[in-house]
PDB file of N, CA and C in Angstrom:
ATOM      1  N   MET A 117       8.289  -1.208 -10.947  1.00  0.00           N
ATOM      2  CA  MET A 117       7.815  -0.914  -9.628  1.00  0.00           C
ATOM      3  C   MET A 117       6.739  -1.932  -9.308  1.00  0.00           C
ATOM      4  N   SER A 118       6.742  -2.434  -8.097  1.00  0.00           N
ATOM      5  CA  SER A 118       5.694  -3.349  -7.668  1.00  0.00           C
ATOM      6  C   SER A 118       5.153  -2.883  -6.333  1.00  0.00           C
ATOM      7  N   ARG A 119       3.903  -3.207  -6.093  1.00  0.00           N
ATOM      8  CA  ARG A 119       3.258  -2.798  -4.854  1.00  0.00           C
ATOM      9  C   ARG A 119       2.533  -3.998  -4.286  1.00  0.00           C
ATOM     10  N   SER A 120       2.661  -4.179  -2.982  1.00  0.00           N
ATOM     11  CA  SER A 120       1.969  -5.297  -2.355  1.00  0.00           C
ATOM     12  C   SER A 120       1.623  -4.958  -0.923  1.00  0.00           C
ATOM     13  N   VAL A 121       0.543  -5.556  -0.458  1.00  0.00           N
ATOM     14  CA  VAL A 121       0.218  -5.474   0.959  1.00  0.00           C
ATOM     15  C   VAL A 121       0.889  -6.667   1.585  1.00  0.00           C
ATOM     16  N   THR A 122       1.881  -6.397   2.426  1.00  0.00           N
ATOM     17  CA  THR A 122       2.667  -7.489   2.968  1.00  0.00           C
ATOM     18  C   THR A 122       2.015  -8.126   4.173  1.00  0.00           C
ATOM     19  N   SER A 123       1.227  -7.381   4.890  1.00  0.00           N
ATOM     20  CA  SER A 123       0.583  -7.985   6.045  1.00  0.00           C
ATOM     21  C   SER A 123      -0.619  -7.164   6.463  1.00  0.00           C
ATOM     22  N   VAL A 124      -1.601  -7.856   6.956  1.00  0.00           N
ATOM     23  CA  VAL A 124      -2.749  -7.210   7.569  1.00  0.00           C
ATOM     24  C   VAL A 124      -2.772  -7.692   9.000  1.00  0.00           C
ATOM     25  N   HIS A 125      -2.744  -6.763   9.908  1.00  0.00           N
ATOM     26  CA  HIS A 125      -2.655  -7.095  11.323  1.00  0.00           C
ATOM     27  C   HIS A 125      -4.046  -7.137  11.942  1.00  0.00           C
ATOM     28  N   PRO A 126      -4.246  -7.992  12.927  1.00  0.00           N
ATOM     29  CA  PRO A 126      -5.560  -8.076  13.555  1.00  0.00           C
ATOM     30  C   PRO A 126      -5.956  -6.792  14.275  1.00  0.00           C
ATOM     31  N   LYS A 127      -5.015  -5.915  14.559  1.00  0.00           N
ATOM     32  CA  LYS A 127      -5.330  -4.671  15.259  1.00  0.00           C
ATOM     33  C   LYS A 127      -5.659  -3.556  14.276  1.00  0.00           C
ATOM     34  N   GLU A 128      -6.280  -3.909  13.161  1.00  0.00           N
ATOM     35  CA  GLU A 128      -6.755  -2.961  12.166  1.00  0.00           C
ATOM     36  C   GLU A 128      -5.648  -2.090  11.603  1.00  0.00           C
ATOM     37  N   LYS A 129      -4.546  -2.731  11.212  1.00  0.00           N
ATOM     38  CA  LYS A 129      -3.440  -2.043  10.545  1.00  0.00           C
ATOM     39  C   LYS A 129      -3.011  -2.866   9.347  1.00  0.00           C
ATOM     40  N   ALA A 130      -2.469  -2.192   8.359  1.00  0.00           N
ATOM     41  CA  ALA A 130      -1.934  -2.864   7.172  1.00  0.00           C
ATOM     42  C   ALA A 130      -0.654  -2.164   6.756  1.00  0.00           C
ATOM     43  N   VAL A 131       0.228  -2.909   6.117  1.00  0.00           N
ATOM     44  CA  VAL A 131       1.480  -2.356   5.612  1.00  0.00           C
ATOM     45  C   VAL A 131       1.511  -2.578   4.107  1.00  0.00           C
ATOM     46  N   SER A 132       1.705  -1.506   3.358  1.00  0.00           N
ATOM     47  CA  SER A 132       1.828  -1.571   1.908  1.00  0.00           C
ATOM     48  C   SER A 132       3.274  -1.268   1.553  1.00  0.00           C
ATOM     49  N   VAL A 133       3.871  -2.103   0.713  1.00  0.00           N
ATOM     50  CA  VAL A 133       5.274  -1.929   0.338  1.00  0.00           C
ATOM     51  C   VAL A 133       5.356  -1.700  -1.165  1.00  0.00           C
ATOM     52  N   ILE A 134       5.978  -0.593  -1.556  1.00  0.00           N
ATOM     53  CA  ILE A 134       6.203  -0.278  -2.951  1.00  0.00           C
ATOM     54  C   ILE A 134       7.684  -0.473  -3.220  1.00  0.00           C
ATOM     55  N   LYS A 135       8.030  -1.472  -4.027  1.00  0.00           N
ATOM     56  CA  LYS A 135       9.432  -1.746  -4.355  1.00  0.00           C
ATOM     57  C   LYS A 135       9.734  -1.104  -5.700  1.00  0.00           C
ATOM     58  N   PHE A 136      10.892  -0.470  -5.796  1.00  0.00           N
ATOM     59  CA  PHE A 136      11.257   0.178  -7.040  1.00  0.00           C
ATOM     60  C   PHE A 136      12.741   0.016  -7.297  1.00  0.00           C
ATOM     61  N   SER A 137      13.108   0.108  -8.576  1.00  0.00           N
ATOM     62  CA  SER A 137      14.524   0.053  -8.931  1.00  0.00           C
ATOM     63  C   SER A 137      14.720   0.660 -10.311  1.00  0.00           C
ATOM     64  N   ALA A 138      15.867   1.263 -10.478  1.00  0.00           N
ATOM     65  CA  ALA A 138      16.334   1.713 -11.787  1.00  0.00           C
ATOM     66  C   ALA A 138      17.554   0.859 -12.068  1.00  0.00           C
ATOM     67  N   ARG A 139      17.411  -0.106 -12.932  1.00  0.00           N
ATOM     68  CA  ARG A 139      18.466  -1.106 -13.130  1.00  0.00           C
ATOM     69  C   ARG A 139      19.798  -0.486 -13.529  1.00  0.00           C
ATOM     70  N   ALA A 140      19.766   0.615 -14.252  1.00  0.00           N
ATOM     71  CA  ALA A 140      21.021   1.247 -14.674  1.00  0.00           C
ATOM     72  C   ALA A 140      21.768   1.856 -13.486  1.00  0.00           C
ATOM     73  N   LEU A 141      21.028   2.229 -12.460  1.00  0.00           N
ATOM     74  CA  LEU A 141      21.631   2.854 -11.275  1.00  0.00           C
ATOM     75  C   LEU A 141      21.287   2.015 -10.059  1.00  0.00           C
ATOM     76  N   LYS A 142      22.160   1.138  -9.676  1.00  0.00           N
ATOM     77  CA  LYS A 142      21.859   0.202  -8.595  1.00  0.00           C
ATOM     78  C   LYS A 142      21.504   0.905  -7.293  1.00  0.00           C
ATOM     79  N   ILE A 143      21.994   2.118  -7.087  1.00  0.00           N
ATOM     80  CA  ILE A 143      21.681   2.842  -5.851  1.00  0.00           C
ATOM     81  C   ILE A 143      20.184   3.138  -5.747  1.00  0.00           C
ATOM     82  N   PHE A 144      19.475   3.151  -6.874  1.00  0.00           N
ATOM     83  CA  PHE A 144      18.063   3.488  -6.845  1.00  0.00           C
ATOM     84  C   PHE A 144      17.157   2.288  -6.633  1.00  0.00           C
ATOM     85  N   SER A 145      17.668   1.230  -6.066  1.00  0.00           N
ATOM     86  CA  SER A 145      16.822   0.107  -5.679  1.00  0.00           C
ATOM     87  C   SER A 145      16.443   0.299  -4.223  1.00  0.00           C
ATOM     88  N   GLY A 146      15.194   0.130  -3.931  1.00  0.00           N
ATOM     89  CA  GLY A 146      14.757   0.290  -2.551  1.00  0.00           C
ATOM     90  C   GLY A 146      13.270   0.081  -2.436  1.00  0.00           C
ATOM     91  N   GLN A 147      12.725   0.553  -1.330  1.00  0.00           N
ATOM     92  CA  GLN A 147      11.290   0.410  -1.136  1.00  0.00           C
ATOM     93  C   GLN A 147      10.747   1.512  -0.249  1.00  0.00           C
ATOM     94  N   LEU A 148       9.479   1.799  -0.475  1.00  0.00           N
ATOM     95  CA  LEU A 148       8.711   2.714   0.354  1.00  0.00           C
ATOM     96  C   LEU A 148       7.687   1.857   1.076  1.00  0.00           C
ATOM     97  N   ALA A 149       7.737   1.844   2.395  1.00  0.00           N
ATOM     98  CA  ALA A 149       6.770   1.077   3.191  1.00  0.00           C
ATOM     99  C   ALA A 149       5.832   2.066   3.875  1.00  0.00           C
ATOM    100  N   ILE A 150       4.549   1.826   3.739  1.00  0.00           N
ATOM    101  CA  ILE A 150       3.537   2.699   4.323  1.00  0.00           C
ATOM    102  C   ILE A 150       2.687   1.873   5.272  1.00  0.00           C
ATOM    103  N   GLU A 151       2.586   2.332   6.513  1.00  0.00           N
ATOM    104  CA  GLU A 151       1.716   1.673   7.490  1.00  0.00           C
ATOM    105  C   GLU A 151       0.484   2.544   7.683  1.00  0.00           C
ATOM    106  N   ALA A 152      -0.672   1.912   7.605  1.00  0.00           N
ATOM    107  CA  ALA A 152      -1.932   2.634   7.746  1.00  0.00           C
ATOM    108  C   ALA A 152      -2.849   1.879   8.692  1.00  0.00           C
ATOM    109  N   SER A 153      -3.703   2.631   9.357  1.00  0.00           N
ATOM    110  CA  SER A 153      -4.732   2.004  10.184  1.00  0.00           C
ATOM    111  C   SER A 153      -6.062   2.165   9.455  1.00  0.00           C
ATOM    112  N   TYR A 154      -6.993   1.310   9.784  1.00  0.00           N
ATOM    113  CA  TYR A 154      -8.297   1.410   9.159  1.00  0.00           C
ATOM    114  C   TYR A 154      -9.390   1.176  10.185  1.00  0.00           C
ATOM    115  N   THR A 155     -10.530   1.788   9.925  1.00  0.00           N
ATOM    116  CA  THR A 155     -11.704   1.599  10.764  1.00  0.00           C
ATOM    117  C   THR A 155     -12.873   1.222   9.857  1.00  0.00           C
ATOM    118  N   ILE A 156     -13.663   0.305  10.321  1.00  0.00           N
ATOM    119  CA  ILE A 156     -14.840  -0.116   9.564  1.00  0.00           C
ATOM    120  C   ILE A 156     -15.895   0.969   9.724  1.00  0.00           C
ATOM    121  N   THR A 157     -16.331   1.547   8.594  1.00  0.00           N
ATOM    122  CA  THR A 157     -17.327   2.618   8.659  1.00  0.00           C
ATOM    123  C   THR A 157     -18.717   2.146   8.238  1.00  0.00           C
ATOM    124  N   THR A 158     -18.781   1.173   7.332  1.00  0.00           N
ATOM    125  CA  THR A 158     -20.046   0.538   6.959  1.00  0.00           C
ATOM    126  C   THR A 158     -19.756  -0.938   6.695  1.00  0.00           C
ATOM    127  N   LYS A 159     -20.776  -1.666   6.297  1.00  0.00           N
ATOM    128  CA  LYS A 159     -20.601  -3.094   6.010  1.00  0.00           C
ATOM    129  C   LYS A 159     -19.624  -3.334   4.855  1.00  0.00           C
ATOM    130  N   THR A 160     -19.502  -2.370   3.940  1.00  0.00           N
ATOM    131  CA  THR A 160     -18.647  -2.554   2.767  1.00  0.00           C
ATOM    132  C   THR A 160     -17.500  -1.552   2.668  1.00  0.00           C
ATOM    133  N   ARG A 161     -17.361  -0.654   3.628  1.00  0.00           N
ATOM    134  CA  ARG A 161     -16.364   0.413   3.504  1.00  0.00           C
ATOM    135  C   ARG A 161     -15.514   0.541   4.762  1.00  0.00           C
ATOM    136  N   VAL A 162     -14.218   0.841   4.535  1.00  0.00           N
ATOM    137  CA  VAL A 162     -13.314   1.155   5.645  1.00  0.00           C
ATOM    138  C   VAL A 162     -12.681   2.514   5.391  1.00  0.00           C
ATOM    139  N   GLY A 163     -12.471   3.257   6.472  1.00  0.00           N
ATOM    140  CA  GLY A 163     -11.721   4.506   6.412  1.00  0.00           C
ATOM    141  C   GLY A 163     -10.259   4.189   6.670  1.00  0.00           C
ATOM    142  N   ILE A 164      -9.364   4.857   5.961  1.00  0.00           N
ATOM    143  CA  ILE A 164      -7.936   4.557   6.058  1.00  0.00           C
ATOM    144  C   ILE A 164      -7.176   5.809   6.470  1.00  0.00           C
ATOM    145  N   LYS A 165      -6.248   5.643   7.430  1.00  0.00           N
ATOM    146  CA  LYS A 165      -5.447   6.765   7.931  1.00  0.00           C
ATOM    147  C   LYS A 165      -3.971   6.388   7.900  1.00  0.00           C
ATOM    148  N   LEU A 166      -3.151   7.249   7.327  1.00  0.00           N
ATOM    149  CA  LEU A 166      -1.706   7.047   7.281  1.00  0.00           C
ATOM    150  C   LEU A 166      -1.138   7.112   8.692  1.00  0.00           C
ATOM    151  N   GLU A 167      -0.346   6.110   9.074  1.00  0.00           N
ATOM    152  CA  GLU A 167       0.296   6.081  10.390  1.00  0.00           C
ATOM    153  C   GLU A 167       1.781   6.412  10.298  1.00  0.00           C
ATOM    154  N   SER A 168       2.488   5.765   9.364  1.00  0.00           N
ATOM    155  CA  SER A 168       3.922   6.016   9.224  1.00  0.00           C
ATOM    156  C   SER A 168       4.386   5.569   7.848  1.00  0.00           C
ATOM    157  N   SER A 169       5.585   6.025   7.488  1.00  0.00           N
ATOM    158  CA  SER A 169       6.173   5.612   6.218  1.00  0.00           C
ATOM    159  C   SER A 169       7.690   5.648   6.342  1.00  0.00           C
ATOM    160  N   THR A 170       8.350   4.775   5.585  1.00  0.00           N
ATOM    161  CA  THR A 170       9.812   4.740   5.571  1.00  0.00           C
ATOM    162  C   THR A 170      10.298   4.396   4.174  1.00  0.00           C
ATOM    163  N   ILE A 171      11.443   4.957   3.836  1.00  0.00           N
ATOM    164  CA  ILE A 171      12.133   4.599   2.600  1.00  0.00           C
ATOM    165  C   ILE A 171      13.421   3.911   3.000  1.00  0.00           C
ATOM    166  N   THR A 172      13.710   2.785   2.373  1.00  0.00           N
ATOM    167  CA  THR A 172      14.975   2.098   2.614  1.00  0.00           C
ATOM    168  C   THR A 172      15.624   1.800   1.274  1.00  0.00           C
ATOM    169  N   PRO A 173      16.931   1.780   1.218  1.00  0.00           N
ATOM    170  CA  PRO A 173      17.887   2.056   2.286  1.00  0.00           C
ATOM    171  C   PRO A 173      17.958   3.554   2.607  1.00  0.00           C
ATOM    172  N   ASP A 174      18.662   3.885   3.681  1.00  0.00           N
ATOM    173  CA  ASP A 174      18.749   5.265   4.156  1.00  0.00           C
ATOM    174  C   ASP A 174      19.274   6.225   3.095  1.00  0.00           C
ATOM    175  N   GLN A 175      20.153   5.747   2.216  1.00  0.00           N
ATOM    176  CA  GLN A 175      20.696   6.612   1.166  1.00  0.00           C
ATOM    177  C   GLN A 175      19.574   7.151   0.274  1.00  0.00           C
ATOM    178  N   LEU A 176      18.547   6.341   0.030  1.00  0.00           N
ATOM    179  CA  LEU A 176      17.424   6.801  -0.781  1.00  0.00           C
ATOM    180  C   LEU A 176      16.616   7.855  -0.054  1.00  0.00           C
ATOM    181  N   MET A 177      16.482   7.727   1.249  1.00  0.00           N
ATOM    182  CA  MET A 177      15.768   8.744   2.015  1.00  0.00           C
ATOM    183  C   MET A 177      16.481  10.081   1.875  1.00  0.00           C
ATOM    184  N   ASN A 178      17.805  10.061   1.887  1.00  0.00           N
ATOM    185  CA  ASN A 178      18.558  11.301   1.708  1.00  0.00           C
ATOM    186  C   ASN A 178      18.273  11.922   0.344  1.00  0.00           C
ATOM    187  N   ILE A 179      18.142  11.099  -0.679  1.00  0.00           N
ATOM    188  CA  ILE A 179      17.868  11.593  -2.030  1.00  0.00           C
ATOM    189  C   ILE A 179      16.452  12.151  -2.133  1.00  0.00           C
ATOM    190  N   PHE A 180      15.467  11.449  -1.556  1.00  0.00           N
ATOM    191  CA  PHE A 180      14.062  11.839  -1.689  1.00  0.00           C
ATOM    192  C   PHE A 180      13.583  12.818  -0.620  1.00  0.00           C
ATOM    193  N   GLN A 181      14.413  13.164   0.340  1.00  0.00           N
ATOM    194  CA  GLN A 181      13.987  13.980   1.478  1.00  0.00           C
ATOM    195  C   GLN A 181      13.265  15.259   1.042  1.00  0.00           C
ATOM    196  N   LYS A 182      13.803  15.971   0.063  1.00  0.00           N
ATOM    197  CA  LYS A 182      13.199  17.244  -0.359  1.00  0.00           C
ATOM    198  C   LYS A 182      11.827  17.045  -0.995  1.00  0.00           C
ATOM    199  N   ASN A 183      11.594  15.904  -1.613  1.00  0.00           N
ATOM    200  CA  ASN A 183      10.326  15.640  -2.298  1.00  0.00           C
ATOM    201  C   ASN A 183       9.497  14.561  -1.605  1.00  0.00           C
ATOM    202  N   TYR A 184       9.785  14.312  -0.334  1.00  0.00           N
ATOM    203  CA  TYR A 184       9.117  13.229   0.383  1.00  0.00           C
ATOM    204  C   TYR A 184       7.608  13.457   0.469  1.00  0.00           C
ATOM    205  N   ASP A 185       7.185  14.694   0.710  1.00  0.00           N
ATOM    206  CA  ASP A 185       5.751  14.981   0.785  1.00  0.00           C
ATOM    207  C   ASP A 185       5.056  14.680  -0.539  1.00  0.00           C
ATOM    208  N   MET A 186       5.717  15.010  -1.656  1.00  0.00           N
ATOM    209  CA  MET A 186       5.143  14.722  -2.962  1.00  0.00           C
ATOM    210  C   MET A 186       5.060  13.207  -3.189  1.00  0.00           C
ATOM    211  N   LEU A 187       6.098  12.485  -2.794  1.00  0.00           N
ATOM    212  CA  LEU A 187       6.105  11.030  -2.927  1.00  0.00           C
ATOM    213  C   LEU A 187       4.969  10.410  -2.115  1.00  0.00           C
ATOM    214  N   LEU A 188       4.784  10.879  -0.881  1.00  0.00           N
ATOM    215  CA  LEU A 188       3.688  10.359  -0.059  1.00  0.00           C
ATOM    216  C   LEU A 188       2.330  10.724  -0.639  1.00  0.00           C
ATOM    217  N   ALA A 189       2.221  11.894  -1.256  1.00  0.00           N
ATOM    218  CA  ALA A 189       0.949  12.289  -1.857  1.00  0.00           C
ATOM    219  C   ALA A 189       0.551  11.321  -2.969  1.00  0.00           C
ATOM    220  N   ILE A 190       1.533  10.807  -3.698  1.00  0.00           N
ATOM    221  CA  ILE A 190       1.248   9.864  -4.783  1.00  0.00           C
ATOM    222  C   ILE A 190       0.737   8.535  -4.229  1.00  0.00           C
ATOM    223  N   PHE A 191       1.374   8.038  -3.174  1.00  0.00           N
ATOM    224  CA  PHE A 191       1.043   6.715  -2.639  1.00  0.00           C
ATOM    225  C   PHE A 191       0.234   6.768  -1.347  1.00  0.00           C
ATOM    226  N   ASN A 192      -0.235   7.933  -0.954  1.00  0.00           N
ATOM    227  CA  ASN A 192      -0.943   8.097   0.313  1.00  0.00           C
ATOM    228  C   ASN A 192      -2.224   7.262   0.346  1.00  0.00           C
ATOM    229  N   PRO A 193      -2.373   6.425   1.352  1.00  0.00           N
ATOM    230  CA  PRO A 193      -3.560   5.580   1.429  1.00  0.00           C
ATOM    231  C   PRO A 193      -4.757   6.255   2.098  1.00  0.00           C
ATOM    232  N   GLU A 194      -4.581   7.471   2.636  1.00  0.00           N
ATOM    233  CA  GLU A 194      -5.681   8.091   3.392  1.00  0.00           C
ATOM    234  C   GLU A 194      -6.918   8.232   2.528  1.00  0.00           C
ATOM    235  N   GLY A 195      -8.058   7.987   3.131  1.00  0.00           N
ATOM    236  CA  GLY A 195      -9.330   8.078   2.428  1.00  0.00           C
ATOM    237  C   GLY A 195     -10.209   6.905   2.814  1.00  0.00           C
ATOM    238  N   TRP A 196     -10.818   6.271   1.823  1.00  0.00           N
ATOM    239  CA  TRP A 196     -11.656   5.106   2.091  1.00  0.00           C
ATOM    240  C   TRP A 196     -11.471   4.057   1.005  1.00  0.00           C
ATOM    241  N   LEU A 197     -11.848   2.851   1.349  1.00  0.00           N
ATOM    242  CA  LEU A 197     -11.833   1.716   0.429  1.00  0.00           C
ATOM    243  C   LEU A 197     -13.166   1.001   0.586  1.00  0.00           C
ATOM    244  N   GLU A 198     -13.826   0.774  -0.534  1.00  0.00           N
ATOM    245  CA  GLU A 198     -15.121   0.098  -0.507  1.00  0.00           C
ATOM    246  C   GLU A 198     -15.035  -1.210  -1.283  1.00  0.00           C
ATOM    247  N   ILE A 199     -15.483  -2.285  -0.650  1.00  0.00           N
ATOM    248  CA  ILE A 199     -15.515  -3.592  -1.303  1.00  0.00           C
ATOM    249  C   ILE A 199     -16.818  -3.669  -2.092  1.00  0.00           C
ATOM    250  N   THR A 200     -16.698  -3.885  -3.403  1.00  0.00           N
ATOM    251  CA  THR A 200     -17.891  -3.924  -4.249  1.00  0.00           C
ATOM    252  C   THR A 200     -18.283  -5.333  -4.677  1.00  0.00           C
ATOM    253  N   TYR A 201     -17.347  -6.289  -4.541  1.00  0.00           N
ATOM    254  CA  TYR A 201     -17.646  -7.674  -4.909  1.00  0.00           C
ATOM    255  C   TYR A 201     -16.713  -8.599  -4.145  1.00  0.00           C
ATOM    256  N   VAL A 202     -17.270  -9.691  -3.630  1.00  0.00           N
ATOM    257  CA  VAL A 202     -16.465 -10.703  -2.943  1.00  0.00           C
ATOM    258  C   VAL A 202     -17.031 -12.071  -3.279  1.00  0.00           C
ATOM    259  N   ASP A 203     -16.143 -13.018  -3.613  1.00  0.00           N
ATOM    260  CA  ASP A 203     -16.528 -14.422  -3.676  1.00  0.00           C
ATOM    261  C   ASP A 203     -15.374 -15.244  -3.113  1.00  0.00           C
ATOM    262  N   GLU A 204     -15.379 -16.562  -3.343  1.00  0.00           N
ATOM    263  CA  GLU A 204     -14.348 -17.406  -2.737  1.00  0.00           C
ATOM    264  C   GLU A 204     -12.950 -17.155  -3.278  1.00  0.00           C
ATOM    265  N   SER A 205     -12.840 -16.585  -4.475  1.00  0.00           N
ATOM    266  CA  SER A 205     -11.508 -16.395  -5.053  1.00  0.00           C
ATOM    267  C   SER A 205     -11.142 -14.943  -5.352  1.00  0.00           C
ATOM    268  N   LEU A 206     -12.120 -14.049  -5.411  1.00  0.00           N
ATOM    269  CA  LEU A 206     -11.849 -12.656  -5.771  1.00  0.00           C
ATOM    270  C   LEU A 206     -12.431 -11.670  -4.775  1.00  0.00           C
ATOM    271  N   ARG A 207     -11.783 -10.522  -4.691  1.00  0.00           N
ATOM    272  CA  ARG A 207     -12.322  -9.373  -3.964  1.00  0.00           C
ATOM    273  C   ARG A 207     -12.055  -8.156  -4.841  1.00  0.00           C
ATOM    274  N   ILE A 208     -13.096  -7.405  -5.151  1.00  0.00           N
ATOM    275  CA  ILE A 208     -12.957  -6.207  -5.970  1.00  0.00           C
ATOM    276  C   ILE A 208     -13.374  -5.015  -5.126  1.00  0.00           C
ATOM    277  N   GLY A 209     -12.554  -3.988  -5.153  1.00  0.00           N
ATOM    278  CA  GLY A 209     -12.842  -2.792  -4.381  1.00  0.00           C
ATOM    279  C   GLY A 209     -12.471  -1.542  -5.154  1.00  0.00           C
ATOM    280  N   ARG A 210     -12.914  -0.399  -4.657  1.00  0.00           N
ATOM    281  CA  ARG A 210     -12.544   0.887  -5.239  1.00  0.00           C
ATOM    282  C   ARG A 210     -12.283   1.847  -4.092  1.00  0.00           C
ATOM    283  N   ASP A 211     -11.533   2.900  -4.394  1.00  0.00           N
ATOM    284  CA  ASP A 211     -11.243   3.870  -3.346  1.00  0.00           C
ATOM    285  C   ASP A 211     -11.676   5.263  -3.770  1.00  0.00           C
ATOM    286  N   ASP A 212     -11.473   6.207  -2.871  1.00  0.00           N
ATOM    287  CA  ASP A 212     -11.899   7.583  -3.110  1.00  0.00           C
ATOM    288  C   ASP A 212     -11.039   8.296  -4.152  1.00  0.00           C
ATOM    289  N   LYS A 213      -9.982   7.649  -4.623  1.00  0.00           N
ATOM    290  CA  LYS A 213      -9.103   8.245  -5.633  1.00  0.00           C
ATOM    291  C   LYS A 213      -9.368   7.649  -7.021  1.00  0.00           C
ATOM    292  N   ALA A 214     -10.483   6.939  -7.171  1.00  0.00           N
ATOM    293  CA  ALA A 214     -10.913   6.325  -8.435  1.00  0.00           C
ATOM    294  C   ALA A 214     -10.056   5.127  -8.843  1.00  0.00           C
ATOM    295  N   ASN A 215      -9.324   4.529  -7.901  1.00  0.00           N
ATOM    296  CA  ASN A 215      -8.577   3.304  -8.179  1.00  0.00           C
ATOM    297  C   ASN A 215      -9.494   2.104  -7.996  1.00  0.00           C
ATOM    298  N   ILE A 216      -9.295   1.090  -8.794  1.00  0.00           N
ATOM    299  CA  ILE A 216     -10.026  -0.170  -8.656  1.00  0.00           C
ATOM    300  C   ILE A 216      -9.006  -1.252  -8.343  1.00  0.00           C
ATOM    301  N   PHE A 217      -9.312  -2.074  -7.343  1.00  0.00           N
ATOM    302  CA  PHE A 217      -8.417  -3.134  -6.899  1.00  0.00           C
ATOM    303  C   PHE A 217      -9.087  -4.479  -7.136  1.00  0.00           C
ATOM    304  N   VAL A 218      -8.381  -5.377  -7.799  1.00  0.00           N
ATOM    305  CA  VAL A 218      -8.850  -6.746  -7.988  1.00  0.00           C
ATOM    306  C   VAL A 218      -7.844  -7.636  -7.278  1.00  0.00           C
ATOM    307  N   LEU A 219      -8.281  -8.283  -6.216  1.00  0.00           N
ATOM    308  CA  LEU A 219      -7.414  -9.135  -5.409  1.00  0.00           C
ATOM    309  C   LEU A 219      -7.844 -10.577  -5.580  1.00  0.00           C
ATOM    310  N   GLU A 220      -6.880 -11.436  -5.851  1.00  0.00           N
ATOM    311  CA  GLU A 220      -7.152 -12.856  -6.009  1.00  0.00           C
ATOM    312  C   GLU A 220      -6.549 -13.603  -4.835  1.00  0.00           C
ATOM    313  N   LYS A 221      -7.344 -14.456  -4.209  1.00  0.00           N
ATOM    314  CA  LYS A 221      -6.834 -15.267  -3.106  1.00  0.00           C
ATOM    315  C   LYS A 221      -5.892 -16.321  -3.662  1.00  0.00           C
ATOM    316  N   THR A 222      -4.817 -16.572  -2.930  1.00  0.00           N
ATOM    317  CA  THR A 222      -3.855 -17.586  -3.350  1.00  0.00           C
ATOM    318  C   THR A 222      -3.726 -18.635  -2.267  1.00  0.00           C
ATOM    319  N   ASP A 223      -3.226 -19.766  -2.666  1.00  0.00           N
ATOM    320  CA  ASP A 223      -2.940 -20.831  -1.721  1.00  0.00           C
ATOM    321  C   ASP A 223      -1.606 -20.497  -1.056  1.00  0.00           C
ATOM    322  N   PRO A 224      -1.582 -20.259   0.272  1.00  0.00           N
ATOM    323  CA  PRO A 224      -0.335 -19.871   0.943  1.00  0.00           C
ATOM    324  C   PRO A 224       0.803 -20.863   0.737  1.00  0.00           C
ATOM    325  N   SER A 225       0.498 -22.128   0.506  1.00  0.00           N
ATOM    326  CA  SER A 225       1.556 -23.116   0.312  1.00  0.00           C
ATOM    327  C   SER A 225       2.247 -22.951  -1.044  1.00  0.00           C
ATOM    328  N   GLN A 226       1.628 -22.205  -1.960  1.00  0.00           N
ATOM    329  CA  GLN A 226       2.212 -21.997  -3.283  1.00  0.00           C
ATOM    330  C   GLN A 226       2.947 -20.668  -3.397  1.00  0.00           C
ATOM    331  N   VAL A 227       2.941 -19.867  -2.360  1.00  0.00           N
ATOM    332  CA  VAL A 227       3.591 -18.547  -2.412  1.00  0.00           C
ATOM    333  C   VAL A 227       5.037 -18.666  -2.032  1.00  0.00           C
TER     334      VAL A 227
END
């Protein structure tokens, strides 16, 4: 399973994509995309609110429909994110769920 923020929009929105697959069962390849909005609450903290989510392909949504709320509870971005360290190459943050994020800036031409 991999997780990435695919885009940050200037209108204070971000999209997080969780890609997953079970290699033995090709039908279980897909992704959960979560769109969230954020508001700046302090100089180092943002509040995050879930806006929408989708599972693709549609066949996976049919499989996960009964447990969709539980799936969203696991990956739900609602809460806050606080930046605790920033320099030219790193950004370290933590959230209200005790997760720590270490983000490294990359050269876009190498991606």
